Amino acid sequence: GAGVSQSPSNKVTEKGKDVELRCDPISGHTALYWYRQSLGQGLEFLIYFQGNSAPDKSGLPSDRFSAERTGGSVSTLTIQRTQQEDSAVYLCASSPPGLAGTFGTQYFGPGTRLLVL
Amino acid sequence: QKEVEQNSGPLSVPEGAIASLNCTYSDRGSQSFFWYRQYSGKSPELIMFIYSNGDKEDGRFTAQLNKASQYVSLLIRDSQPSDSATYLCAVSPYNFNKFYFGSGTKLNVKP
């Protein structure tokens, strides 16, 4: 079946502009995660959704970052007034409902490469 | 102190050898442990997960967990050049509301 999709695949923007990144999770997956990966680094957890709710937003780096999820499906990560340090690959992952043996297993999308000039 | 620590490598092993990748974590409340493989320029893909102390085997891969020592490892038997990638260790509390990833260990399997 279809995997997690993300758009755009690449985004180049100027410092100070807003950007919107989109994630389409696997159908039926209730949990959705956003991560950021800088060059040569591990994944930095940003936010988690269970359904449309985000119980903990403390992973968002600053108040310029926000995320929402609608209909228990598509999620959007918005970065306002982008800065050069926001340049990274933004990854989205989804997880299925809590069936035995699948708890916490994440399926990643291809990512959005963001470059802020 | 980082939540999850991994040796960045690179770890070089000859084809057919056993590769041993290690990870330590700081939160004793962690309940779930995952190993992901990430090829250069690609997204992570799940290899294995482990929840209980001891060993868990899946094909050529064995995950080992020692909660008392806060240590998790991944063994890759009969390593192949196609195993050359960065291996990421991830740790989560019981409710999966957050995941902490290590910075990854780069593995090179030499033909």
Short mmCIF file of C-alpha atoms in Angstrom, two decimals:
data_model
loop_
_atom_site.label_atom_id
_atom_site.label_comp_id
_atom_site.label_asym_id
_atom_site.label_seq_id
_atom_site.Cartn_x
_atom_site.Cartn_y
_atom_site.Cartn_z
CA GLY A 1 0.00 0.00 0.00
CA ALA A 2 0.95 3.67 -0.10
CA GLY A 3 3.55 4.86 2.36
CA VAL A 4 3.93 8.16 4.12
CA SER A 5 4.20 11.02 1.69
CA GLN A 6 5.58 14.50 2.23
CA SER A 7 5.52 17.64 0.19
CA PRO A 8 7.34 19.51 -1.08
CA SER A 9 10.37 17.27 -1.41
CA ASN A 10 12.64 20.31 -1.54
CA LYS A 11 12.05 23.88 -0.49
CA VAL A 12 14.37 26.84 -0.87
CA THR A 13 13.25 30.02 0.83
CA GLU A 14 14.62 33.34 1.90
CA LYS A 15 15.28 34.22 5.49
CA GLY A 16 12.21 35.72 7.10
CA LYS A 17 9.67 33.97 4.89
CA ASP A 18 7.11 31.48 6.18
CA VAL A 19 7.05 27.89 4.96
CA GLU A 20 4.49 25.13 5.20
CA LEU A 21 5.42 21.46 5.09
CA ARG A 22 2.85 18.74 4.55
CA CYS A 23 2.65 15.12 5.65
CA ASP A 24 0.18 12.47 4.50
CA PRO A 25 0.42 9.47 6.83
CA ILE A 26 -0.38 5.88 6.00
CA SER A 27 -4.13 5.38 5.98
CA GLY A 28 -5.39 4.18 9.35
CA HIS A 29 -2.31 5.26 11.28
CA THR A 30 -3.43 7.19 14.31
CA ALA A 31 -0.08 8.48 15.53
CA LEU A 32 2.00 10.99 13.60
CA TYR A 33 5.43 12.40 14.41
CA TRP A 34 7.55 15.24 13.08
CA TYR A 35 11.34 15.23 13.29
CA ARG A 36 14.16 17.43 12.12
CA GLN A 37 17.49 16.07 10.94
CA SER A 38 20.40 18.39 10.39
CA LEU A 39 23.29 17.28 8.19
CA GLY A 40 25.13 14.35 9.75
CA GLN A 41 22.99 14.42 12.87
CA GLY A 42 20.39 12.21 14.43
CA LEU A 43 16.70 12.91 14.47
CA GLU A 44 15.42 15.69 16.69
CA PHE A 45 11.88 15.03 17.90
CA LEU A 46 9.55 17.97 17.28
CA ILE A 47 5.97 16.94 17.98
CA TYR A 48 3.61 13.99 18.25
CA PHE A 49 -0.06 13.73 17.31
CA GLN A 50 -2.49 11.11 18.51
CA GLY A 51 -5.47 11.68 16.29
CA ASN A 52 -5.75 15.44 15.95
CA SER A 53 -4.32 16.17 19.39
CA ALA A 54 -0.75 17.08 20.23
CA PRO A 55 -0.36 16.39 23.97
CA ASP A 56 3.18 17.73 24.18
CA LYS A 57 4.54 20.57 22.07
CA SER A 58 7.70 21.06 24.10
CA GLY A 59 9.88 19.61 21.34
CA LEU A 60 9.15 22.49 18.99
CA PRO A 61 12.37 24.57 18.86
CA SER A 62 10.71 27.97 19.16
CA ASP A 63 7.37 29.72 18.90
CA ARG A 64 8.06 30.20 15.20
CA PHE A 65 7.21 26.52 14.78
CA SER A 66 3.65 25.23 14.83
CA ALA A 67 1.89 22.11 13.67
CA GLU A 68 -1.62 20.90 13.20
CA ARG A 69 -3.38 17.79 12.11
CA THR A 70 -6.88 17.61 10.71
CA GLY A 71 -9.27 14.72 10.25
CA GLY A 72 -6.84 12.42 11.97
CA SER A 73 -4.86 12.36 8.74
CA VAL A 74 -2.90 15.14 7.03
CA SER A 75 -0.53 17.21 9.12
CA THR A 76 1.10 20.54 8.42
CA LEU A 77 4.27 21.90 10.01
CA THR A 78 4.60 25.66 9.67
CA ILE A 79 7.76 27.63 10.25
CA GLN A 80 7.30 31.37 10.46
CA ARG A 81 10.03 33.93 9.81
CA THR A 82 12.49 31.25 8.79
CA GLN A 83 16.09 31.48 9.90
CA GLN A 84 19.18 29.91 8.35
CA GLU A 85 19.48 27.51 11.29
CA ASP A 86 16.09 26.07 10.29
CA SER A 87 17.77 24.48 7.26
CA ALA A 88 17.44 20.73 7.66
CA VAL A 89 15.50 17.72 6.48
CA TYR A 90 12.07 17.57 8.07
CA LEU A 91 10.80 14.02 8.44
CA CYS A 92 7.32 12.83 9.20
CA ALA A 93 6.48 9.37 10.49
CA SER A 94 3.25 7.57 11.27
CA SER A 95 2.43 4.61 13.50
CA PRO A 96 -0.45 2.16 13.42
CA PRO A 97 -2.92 1.77 16.28
CA GLY A 98 -1.80 -0.31 19.21
CA LEU A 99 -1.84 -3.81 17.83
CA ALA A 100 0.35 -6.40 19.47
CA GLY A 101 3.90 -6.16 18.25
CA THR A 102 3.42 -2.86 16.49
CA PHE A 103 3.51 -0.43 19.36
CA GLY A 104 5.70 2.51 18.52
CA THR A 105 6.81 1.23 15.13
CA GLN A 106 7.21 4.23 12.89
CA TYR A 107 7.12 4.46 9.13
CA PHE A 108 8.96 7.45 7.76
CA GLY A 109 8.20 9.62 4.79
CA PRO A 110 10.90 10.72 2.32
CA GLY A 111 11.32 14.06 4.06
CA THR A 112 11.33 17.69 2.99
CA ARG A 113 14.72 19.27 2.50
CA LEU A 114 14.49 22.88 3.59
CA LEU A 115 17.17 25.39 2.72
CA VAL A 116 16.91 28.90 4.09
CA LEU A 117 19.11 31.39 2.30
CA GLN B 1 24.01 14.67 28.62
CA LYS B 2 22.21 13.38 25.55
CA GLU B 3 19.22 11.11 26.03
CA VAL B 4 20.67 8.49 23.68
CA GLU B 5 24.35 8.03 22.97
CA GLN B 6 25.93 6.16 20.11
CA ASN B 7 29.47 5.94 18.82
CA SER B 8 29.46 7.81 15.53
CA GLY B 9 31.96 5.43 13.94
CA PRO B 10 32.65 4.63 11.26
CA LEU B 11 32.66 0.99 12.21
CA SER B 12 34.38 -1.06 9.54
CA VAL B 13 33.94 -4.81 9.32
CA PRO B 14 34.81 -7.30 6.56
CA GLU B 15 32.05 -9.02 4.63
CA GLY B 16 30.77 -12.06 6.52
CA ALA B 17 31.81 -10.78 9.94
CA ILE B 18 29.59 -9.84 12.89
CA ALA B 19 28.95 -6.12 13.32
CA SER B 20 28.17 -4.97 16.84
CA LEU B 21 26.45 -1.63 17.35
CA ASN B 22 25.89 -0.17 20.78
CA CYS B 23 23.63 2.41 22.36
CA THR B 24 23.18 3.76 25.87
CA TYR B 25 20.27 5.80 27.17
CA SER B 26 19.80 8.02 30.18
CA ASP B 27 16.09 7.77 31.08
CA ARG B 28 15.44 4.74 33.27
CA GLY B 29 11.74 5.12 32.51
CA SER B 30 12.30 4.19 28.88
CA GLN B 31 10.24 1.21 27.85
CA SER B 32 10.70 0.67 24.16
CA PHE B 33 13.82 0.47 22.06
CA PHE B 34 14.20 0.57 18.31
CA TRP B 35 16.91 0.19 15.72
CA TYR B 36 16.58 1.99 12.40
CA ARG B 37 18.79 1.82 9.35
CA GLN B 38 19.34 4.93 7.26
CA TYR B 39 21.05 4.88 3.91
CA SER B 40 22.70 8.08 2.79
CA GLY B 41 20.09 10.56 1.56
CA LYS B 42 17.22 8.28 2.52
CA SER B 43 14.74 8.08 5.38
CA PRO B 44 15.16 5.75 8.35
CA GLU B 45 13.63 2.30 8.08
CA LEU B 46 12.81 0.10 11.04
CA ILE B 47 14.98 -2.97 11.57
CA MET B 48 13.92 -4.20 14.98
CA PHE B 49 12.26 -3.24 18.22
CA ILE B 50 12.69 -4.74 21.66
CA TYR B 51 10.76 -4.20 24.88
CA SER B 52 12.04 -6.87 27.27
CA ASN B 53 15.43 -7.58 28.73
CA GLY B 54 17.38 -10.18 26.83
CA ASP B 55 17.84 -11.00 23.19
CA LYS B 56 15.52 -10.82 20.24
CA GLU B 57 16.49 -12.38 16.94
CA ASP B 58 15.17 -11.65 13.46
CA GLY B 59 17.10 -13.23 10.63
CA ARG B 60 20.65 -11.93 10.67
CA PHE B 61 19.82 -9.30 13.27
CA THR B 62 19.81 -9.67 17.05
CA ALA B 63 18.81 -6.90 19.42
CA GLN B 64 20.00 -7.10 23.00
CA LEU B 65 18.55 -5.09 25.87
CA ASN B 66 19.88 -4.63 29.40
CA LYS B 67 17.68 -2.19 31.28
CA ALA B 68 19.77 -2.35 34.45
CA SER B 69 22.78 -1.10 32.51
CA GLN B 70 20.64 1.12 30.25
CA TYR B 71 22.23 -0.45 27.25
CA VAL B 72 20.88 -1.75 23.98
CA SER B 73 22.83 -3.29 21.13
CA LEU B 74 22.35 -4.62 17.64
CA LEU B 75 24.31 -7.51 16.21
CA ILE B 76 24.41 -8.10 12.49
CA ARG B 77 25.64 -11.54 11.53
CA ASP B 78 27.16 -12.39 8.16
CA SER B 79 27.48 -8.69 7.35
CA GLN B 80 26.98 -7.75 3.71
CA PRO B 81 28.12 -4.67 1.79
CA SER B 82 24.43 -3.78 1.48
CA ASP B 83 24.35 -3.40 5.27
CA SER B 84 26.59 -0.35 4.94
CA ALA B 85 24.50 2.47 6.34
CA THR B 86 23.99 4.57 9.44
CA TYR B 87 22.21 2.76 12.26
CA LEU B 88 20.05 4.82 14.56
CA CYS B 89 19.03 3.78 18.05
CA ALA B 90 15.71 5.18 19.30
CA VAL B 91 14.17 5.09 22.77
CA SER B 92 10.65 5.88 23.90
CA PRO B 93 8.67 6.00 27.14
CA TYR B 94 5.74 3.60 27.55
CA ASN B 95 3.17 5.78 25.84
CA PHE B 96 5.21 6.50 22.68
CA ASN B 97 4.52 10.21 22.97
CA LYS B 98 8.14 11.03 22.32
CA PHE B 99 11.14 9.36 20.76
CA TYR B 100 14.78 10.09 21.39
CA PHE B 101 17.20 9.15 18.64
CA GLY B 102 20.91 8.77 18.87
CA SER B 103 23.10 10.47 16.30
CA GLY B 104 23.76 7.11 14.64
CA THR B 105 26.69 4.80 13.98
CA LYS B 106 28.00 4.60 10.45
CA LEU B 107 28.75 1.01 9.43
CA ASN B 108 31.01 0.13 6.50
CA VAL B 109 31.06 -3.48 5.38
CA LYS B 110 34.06 -4.08 3.16
CA PRO B 111 33.82 -6.71 0.38
#
